[in-house]
PDB file of C-alpha atoms in Angstrom:
ATOM      1  CA  MET A  24      -0.152   0.010   0.271  1.00  0.00           C
ATOM      2  CA  LYS A  25       2.849   2.385   1.187  1.00  0.00           C
ATOM      3  CA  LYS A  26       4.559   1.737  -2.378  1.00  0.00           C
ATOM      4  CA  SER A  27       1.454   2.249  -4.259  1.00  0.00           C
ATOM      5  CA  ARG A  28       0.791   5.802  -2.515  1.00  0.00           C
ATOM      6  CA  ILE A  29       4.414   6.429  -3.354  1.00  0.00           C
ATOM      7  CA  PHE A  30       4.180   5.834  -7.155  1.00  0.00           C
ATOM      8  CA  ALA A  31       0.642   7.615  -7.120  1.00  0.00           C
ATOM      9  CA  ALA A  32       2.375  10.935  -5.771  1.00  0.00           C
ATOM     10  CA  ALA A  33       5.246  10.278  -8.060  1.00  0.00           C
ATOM     11  CA  MET A  34       3.288  10.048 -10.927  1.00  0.00           C
ATOM     12  CA  GLY A  35       1.015  13.196  -9.856  1.00  0.00           C
ATOM     13  CA  LEU A  36       4.066  15.176  -9.822  1.00  0.00           C
ATOM     14  CA  LEU A  37       5.369  14.214 -12.777  1.00  0.00           C
ATOM     15  CA  ALA A  38       1.996  15.031 -14.503  1.00  0.00           C
ATOM     16  CA  ILE A  39       1.517  18.429 -12.731  1.00  0.00           C
ATOM     17  CA  PHE A  40       5.496  19.097 -13.920  1.00  0.00           C
ATOM     18  CA  ALA A  41       4.613  18.174 -17.397  1.00  0.00           C
ATOM     19  CA  ILE A  42       1.534  20.297 -17.460  1.00  0.00           C
ATOM     20  CA  GLY A  43       3.711  23.352 -16.244  1.00  0.00           C
ATOM     21  CA  LEU A  44       5.922  23.037 -18.902  1.00  0.00           C
ATOM     22  CA  ALA A  45       3.604  22.391 -21.350  1.00  0.00           C
ATOM     23  CA  GLY A  46       2.043  25.893 -20.192  1.00  0.00           C
ATOM     24  CA  CYS A  47       5.596  27.392 -20.423  1.00  0.00           C
ATOM     25  CA  SER A  48       6.247  26.313 -23.994  1.00  0.00           C
ATOM     26  CA  ASN A  49       2.792  27.483 -25.055  1.00  0.00           C
ATOM     27  CA  SER A  50       3.445  30.895 -23.677  1.00  0.00           C
ATOM     28  CA  SER A  51       6.896  31.333 -24.845  1.00  0.00           C
ATOM     29  CA  SER A  52       5.699  30.295 -28.379  1.00  0.00           C
ATOM     30  CA  LYS A  53       3.013  33.177 -27.799  1.00  0.00           C
ATOM     31  CA  SER A  54       5.790  35.762 -26.997  1.00  0.00           C
ATOM     32  CA  GLY A  55       7.561  34.687 -29.966  1.00  0.00           C
ATOM     33  CA  ASN A  56       4.978  35.733 -32.197  1.00  0.00           C
ATOM     34  CA  ASN A  57       4.633  38.746 -30.646  1.00  0.00           C
ATOM     35  CA  GLN A  58       8.038  39.589 -31.006  1.00  0.00           C
ATOM     36  CA  GLN A  59       7.903  38.835 -34.526  1.00  0.00           C
ATOM     37  CA  ALA A  60       5.039  40.907 -35.118  1.00  0.00           C
ATOM     38  CA  SER A  61       6.916  44.088 -33.899  1.00  0.00           C
ATOM     39  CA  PHE A  62       9.729  43.449 -36.641  1.00  0.00           C
ATOM     40  CA  LYS A  63       6.505  43.813 -39.372  1.00  0.00           C
ATOM     41  CA  ASN A  64       6.440  46.335 -41.773  1.00  0.00           C
ATOM     42  CA  LYS A  65       7.227  49.974 -40.239  1.00  0.00           C
ATOM     43  CA  THR A  66       7.237  51.488 -43.174  1.00  0.00           C
ATOM     44  CA  THR A  67       4.743  54.363 -44.584  1.00  0.00           C
ATOM     45  CA  LYS A  68       1.346  53.463 -46.226  1.00  0.00           C
ATOM     46  CA  LYS A  69       1.886  52.848 -49.932  1.00  0.00           C
ATOM     47  CA  SER A  70      -0.400  56.047 -50.404  1.00  0.00           C
ATOM     48  CA  ASP A  71       2.304  58.000 -48.945  1.00  0.00           C
ATOM     49  CA  VAL A  72       4.995  57.253 -51.170  1.00  0.00           C
ATOM     50  CA  LYS A  73       5.513  60.456 -52.805  1.00  0.00           C
ATOM     51  CA  SER A  74       5.870  62.313 -49.668  1.00  0.00           C
ATOM     52  CA  THR A  75       7.973  59.782 -48.180  1.00  0.00           C
ATOM     53  CA  LEU A  76      10.521  59.731 -51.008  1.00  0.00           C
ATOM     54  CA  THR A  77      10.599  63.826 -51.495  1.00  0.00           C
ATOM     55  CA  SER A  78      10.474  64.629 -47.995  1.00  0.00           C
ATOM     56  CA  SER A  79      13.599  62.676 -46.990  1.00  0.00           C
ATOM     57  CA  THR A  80      17.018  63.688 -47.583  1.00  0.00           C
ATOM     58  CA  LYS A  81      18.756  60.460 -47.478  1.00  0.00           C
ATOM     59  CA  LEU A  82      19.670  58.175 -50.180  1.00  0.00           C
ATOM     60  CA  TRP A  83      17.071  55.466 -51.403  1.00  0.00           C
ATOM     61  CA  TYR A  84      19.103  52.607 -52.928  1.00  0.00           C
ATOM     62  CA  VAL A  85      17.749  50.592 -55.704  1.00  0.00           C
ATOM     63  CA  THR A  86      19.092  46.901 -56.089  1.00  0.00           C
ATOM     64  CA  GLY A  87      17.821  43.648 -56.884  1.00  0.00           C
ATOM     65  CA  ALA A  88      17.219  42.421 -53.128  1.00  0.00           C
ATOM     66  CA  VAL A  89      18.090  43.745 -49.762  1.00  0.00           C
ATOM     67  CA  ASN A  90      21.681  41.858 -49.507  1.00  0.00           C
ATOM     68  CA  ALA A  91      22.028  41.661 -53.443  1.00  0.00           C
ATOM     69  CA  LYS A  92      25.752  41.791 -54.460  1.00  0.00           C
ATOM     70  CA  SER A  93      27.022  43.654 -57.411  1.00  0.00           C
ATOM     71  CA  ASN A  94      30.316  44.030 -58.992  1.00  0.00           C
ATOM     72  CA  SER A  95      29.401  47.761 -60.419  1.00  0.00           C
ATOM     73  CA  GLY A  96      27.813  49.356 -57.560  1.00  0.00           C
ATOM     74  CA  LEU A  97      24.504  50.142 -56.377  1.00  0.00           C
ATOM     75  CA  GLU A  98      22.302  53.287 -57.724  1.00  0.00           C
ATOM     76  CA  ALA A  99      21.494  55.505 -55.068  1.00  0.00           C
ATOM     77  CA  TYR A 100      18.604  58.257 -55.743  1.00  0.00           C
ATOM     78  CA  ARG A 101      18.226  61.296 -53.833  1.00  0.00           C
ATOM     79  CA  PHE A 102      14.484  62.937 -54.290  1.00  0.00           C
ATOM     80  CA  ASN A 103      14.387  66.251 -54.347  1.00  0.00           C
ATOM     81  CA  LYS A 104      10.803  68.752 -53.316  1.00  0.00           C
ATOM     82  CA  ASP A 105      11.125  70.320 -57.287  1.00  0.00           C
ATOM     83  CA  GLY A 106      10.187  66.781 -59.001  1.00  0.00           C
ATOM     84  CA  LYS A 107      14.061  66.050 -59.584  1.00  0.00           C
ATOM     85  CA  VAL A 108      16.003  63.151 -58.484  1.00  0.00           C
ATOM     86  CA  THR A 109      19.919  62.838 -58.664  1.00  0.00           C
ATOM     87  CA  VAL A 110      21.113  59.602 -59.172  1.00  0.00           C
ATOM     88  CA  TYR A 111      24.679  58.134 -57.871  1.00  0.00           C
ATOM     89  CA  ASN A 112      26.502  55.295 -58.478  1.00  0.00           C
ATOM     90  CA  VAL A 113      27.994  54.337 -54.886  1.00  0.00           C
ATOM     91  CA  ASN A 114      29.883  51.134 -53.720  1.00  0.00           C
ATOM     92  CA  LYS A 115      28.007  50.291 -50.692  1.00  0.00           C
ATOM     93  CA  LEU A 116      25.158  51.566 -48.508  1.00  0.00           C
ATOM     94  CA  TYR A 117      25.676  54.461 -46.262  1.00  0.00           C
ATOM     95  CA  LYS A 118      24.160  55.588 -42.977  1.00  0.00           C
ATOM     96  CA  SER A 119      23.583  58.984 -44.783  1.00  0.00           C
ATOM     97  CA  TYR A 120      23.893  61.418 -47.876  1.00  0.00           C
ATOM     98  CA  SER A 121      26.651  63.050 -45.653  1.00  0.00           C
ATOM     99  CA  ALA A 122      28.483  59.954 -44.668  1.00  0.00           C
ATOM    100  CA  ALA A 123      28.984  58.877 -48.618  1.00  0.00           C
ATOM    101  CA  LYS A 124      29.820  62.509 -49.463  1.00  0.00           C
ATOM    102  CA  LYS A 125      32.724  62.415 -46.845  1.00  0.00           C
ATOM    103  CA  ALA A 126      33.893  59.288 -48.290  1.00  0.00           C
ATOM    104  CA  ASN A 127      33.730  60.622 -51.443  1.00  0.00           C
ATOM    105  CA  ALA A 128      31.867  57.918 -52.599  1.00  0.00           C
ATOM    106  CA  LEU A 129      29.252  59.691 -54.662  1.00  0.00           C
ATOM    107  CA  ASN A 130      29.753  59.229 -58.601  1.00  0.00           C
ATOM    108  CA  LYS A 131      26.864  61.254 -59.841  1.00  0.00           C
ATOM    109  CA  GLU A 132      25.083  59.613 -62.881  1.00  0.00           C
ATOM    110  CA  GLY A 133      22.596  62.444 -63.908  1.00  0.00           C
ATOM    111  CA  THR A 134      19.518  64.167 -62.633  1.00  0.00           C
ATOM    112  CA  LEU A 135      16.086  62.892 -63.714  1.00  0.00           C
ATOM    113  CA  ASN A 136      12.524  64.334 -63.751  1.00  0.00           C
ATOM    114  CA  THR A 137      10.018  62.526 -62.059  1.00  0.00           C
ATOM    115  CA  THR A 138       6.513  61.984 -61.981  1.00  0.00           C
ATOM    116  CA  PHE A 139       4.285  60.251 -59.374  1.00  0.00           C
ATOM    117  CA  LYS A 140       0.466  58.405 -60.109  1.00  0.00           C
ATOM    118  CA  THR A 141      -1.717  56.319 -58.130  1.00  0.00           C
ATOM    119  CA  LYS A 142      -2.599  53.073 -60.288  1.00  0.00           C
ATOM    120  CA  GLY A 143      -5.210  50.931 -58.139  1.00  0.00           C
ATOM    121  CA  ASP A 144      -3.397  50.262 -55.192  1.00  0.00           C
ATOM    122  CA  ASP A 145      -0.126  51.044 -56.688  1.00  0.00           C
ATOM    123  CA  THR A 146       1.858  54.121 -56.848  1.00  0.00           C
ATOM    124  CA  VAL A 147       3.937  54.529 -60.182  1.00  0.00           C
ATOM    125  CA  ILE A 148       6.812  56.711 -60.314  1.00  0.00           C
ATOM    126  CA  ASN A 149       7.901  57.823 -63.897  1.00  0.00           C
ATOM    127  CA  PHE A 150      11.485  59.042 -64.526  1.00  0.00           C
ATOM    128  CA  LYS A 151      12.798  60.911 -67.309  1.00  0.00           C
ATOM    129  CA  GLY A 152      15.953  62.596 -68.632  1.00  0.00           C
ATOM    130  CA  LYS A 153      19.419  61.699 -68.814  1.00  0.00           C
ATOM    131  CA  LEU A 154      22.075  59.575 -67.296  1.00  0.00           C
ATOM    132  CA  SER A 155      25.835  59.573 -68.172  1.00  0.00           C
ATOM    133  CA  ASP A 156      24.388  61.707 -70.941  1.00  0.00           C
ATOM    134  CA  ILE A 157      22.528  59.143 -72.464  1.00  0.00           C
ATOM    135  CA  PRO A 158      18.457  59.903 -72.451  1.00  0.00           C
ATOM    136  CA  MET A 159      16.642  57.639 -70.467  1.00  0.00           C
ATOM    137  CA  THR A 160      12.937  56.627 -69.147  1.00  0.00           C
ATOM    138  CA  GLN A 161      11.940  54.120 -66.705  1.00  0.00           C
ATOM    139  CA  LYS A 162       9.408  53.487 -64.025  1.00  0.00           C
ATOM    140  CA  PHE A 163       8.943  52.002 -61.015  1.00  0.00           C
ATOM    141  CA  THR A 164       5.670  50.144 -59.497  1.00  0.00           C
ATOM    142  CA  VAL A 165       5.690  50.215 -55.668  1.00  0.00           C
ATOM    143  CA  LYS A 166       4.322  47.199 -54.492  1.00  0.00           C
ATOM    144  CA  ASP A 167       4.744  46.737 -50.829  1.00  0.00           C
ATOM    145  CA  THR A 168       6.674  47.897 -48.029  1.00  0.00           C
ATOM    146  CA  LEU A 169       9.806  46.062 -46.477  1.00  0.00           C
ATOM    147  CA  THR A 170      12.214  46.111 -43.915  1.00  0.00           C
ATOM    148  CA  GLY A 171      15.041  44.289 -43.249  1.00  0.00           C
ATOM    149  CA  LYS A 172      18.769  44.114 -42.603  1.00  0.00           C
ATOM    150  CA  ASN A 173      21.958  44.524 -45.271  1.00  0.00           C
ATOM    151  CA  LYS A 174      24.525  41.870 -43.658  1.00  0.00           C
ATOM    152  CA  ASP A 175      27.660  43.857 -45.096  1.00  0.00           C
ATOM    153  CA  SER A 176      27.088  46.758 -44.035  1.00  0.00           C
ATOM    154  CA  LYS A 177      24.675  45.785 -40.808  1.00  0.00           C
ATOM    155  CA  LEU A 178      22.308  48.357 -41.203  1.00  0.00           C
ATOM    156  CA  LYS A 179      18.816  48.249 -41.044  1.00  0.00           C
ATOM    157  CA  VAL A 180      16.971  49.350 -44.186  1.00  0.00           C
ATOM    158  CA  ALA A 181      13.385  50.140 -44.800  1.00  0.00           C
ATOM    159  CA  GLY A 182      11.389  50.630 -48.200  1.00  0.00           C
ATOM    160  CA  TYR A 183       9.388  49.304 -50.976  1.00  0.00           C
ATOM    161  CA  HIS A 184       9.341  46.069 -53.230  1.00  0.00           C
ATOM    162  CA  ILE A 185       9.015  47.474 -56.631  1.00  0.00           C
ATOM    163  CA  SER A 186       8.495  46.455 -60.263  1.00  0.00           C
ATOM    164  CA  ARG A 187      11.161  48.291 -62.284  1.00  0.00           C
ATOM    165  CA  ASP A 188      10.427  48.899 -66.031  1.00  0.00           C
ATOM    166  CA  VAL A 189      13.526  50.213 -68.230  1.00  0.00           C
ATOM    167  CA  ASP A 190      12.857  50.162 -71.820  1.00  0.00           C
ATOM    168  CA  GLN A 191       9.811  47.505 -71.452  1.00  0.00           C
ATOM    169  CA  ASP A 192      12.312  45.371 -69.596  1.00  0.00           C
ATOM    170  CA  VAL A 193      10.362  44.676 -66.168  1.00  0.00           C
ATOM    171  CA  THR A 194      12.538  43.149 -63.257  1.00  0.00           C
ATOM    172  CA  LYS A 195      11.550  42.636 -59.561  1.00  0.00           C
ATOM    173  CA  ALA A 196      13.814  45.043 -57.256  1.00  0.00           C
ATOM    174  CA  VAL A 197      13.799  46.906 -54.032  1.00  0.00           C
ATOM    175  CA  MET A 198      14.263  50.679 -53.088  1.00  0.00           C
ATOM    176  CA  VAL A 199      15.503  51.114 -49.706  1.00  0.00           C
ATOM    177  CA  LYS A 200      16.947  53.687 -47.529  1.00  0.00           C
ATOM    178  CA  VAL A 201      18.740  53.191 -44.049  1.00  0.00           C
ATOM    179  CA  ALA A 202      16.571  53.184 -41.480  1.00  0.00           C
ATOM    180  CA  GLU A 203      16.587  55.598 -38.153  1.00  0.00           C
TER     181      GLU A 203
END
């Protein structure tokens, strides 16, 4: 009788311990979901694309992906409030325009005129002008917002997924700035 009581007590403690662990496991997975949710897209709504781009003095980098590699450098766009954008070629992501300027890394390619239009849920940015004295037109269709981290520079970035149309050659790309 004494052995069965000890056995029952041990089983009861084991059951309580298992339930406690299951509860901890459930609450920890819930907190993990909450933490992940806090990293969701914190950029502005797509309807604010024009004001986001033109009010920022930061460089907007256009590349295939947040961590894409390029042998020829990155394109960096600096939007002005007057409907123009200056395009630079840079060798990497910089925290700010002044940091890129201080590093003497801004290779100016040209200045383009920009127009913004809303097409359904998407914002379309049209560019027209000359880059390296060659006339060109291109179009960015802003799809979704994004946030991420560039592994090489270890900088957090925020911006947009875009479809880039250059001479009717459409590719997927991202347009990001270094986040605050």
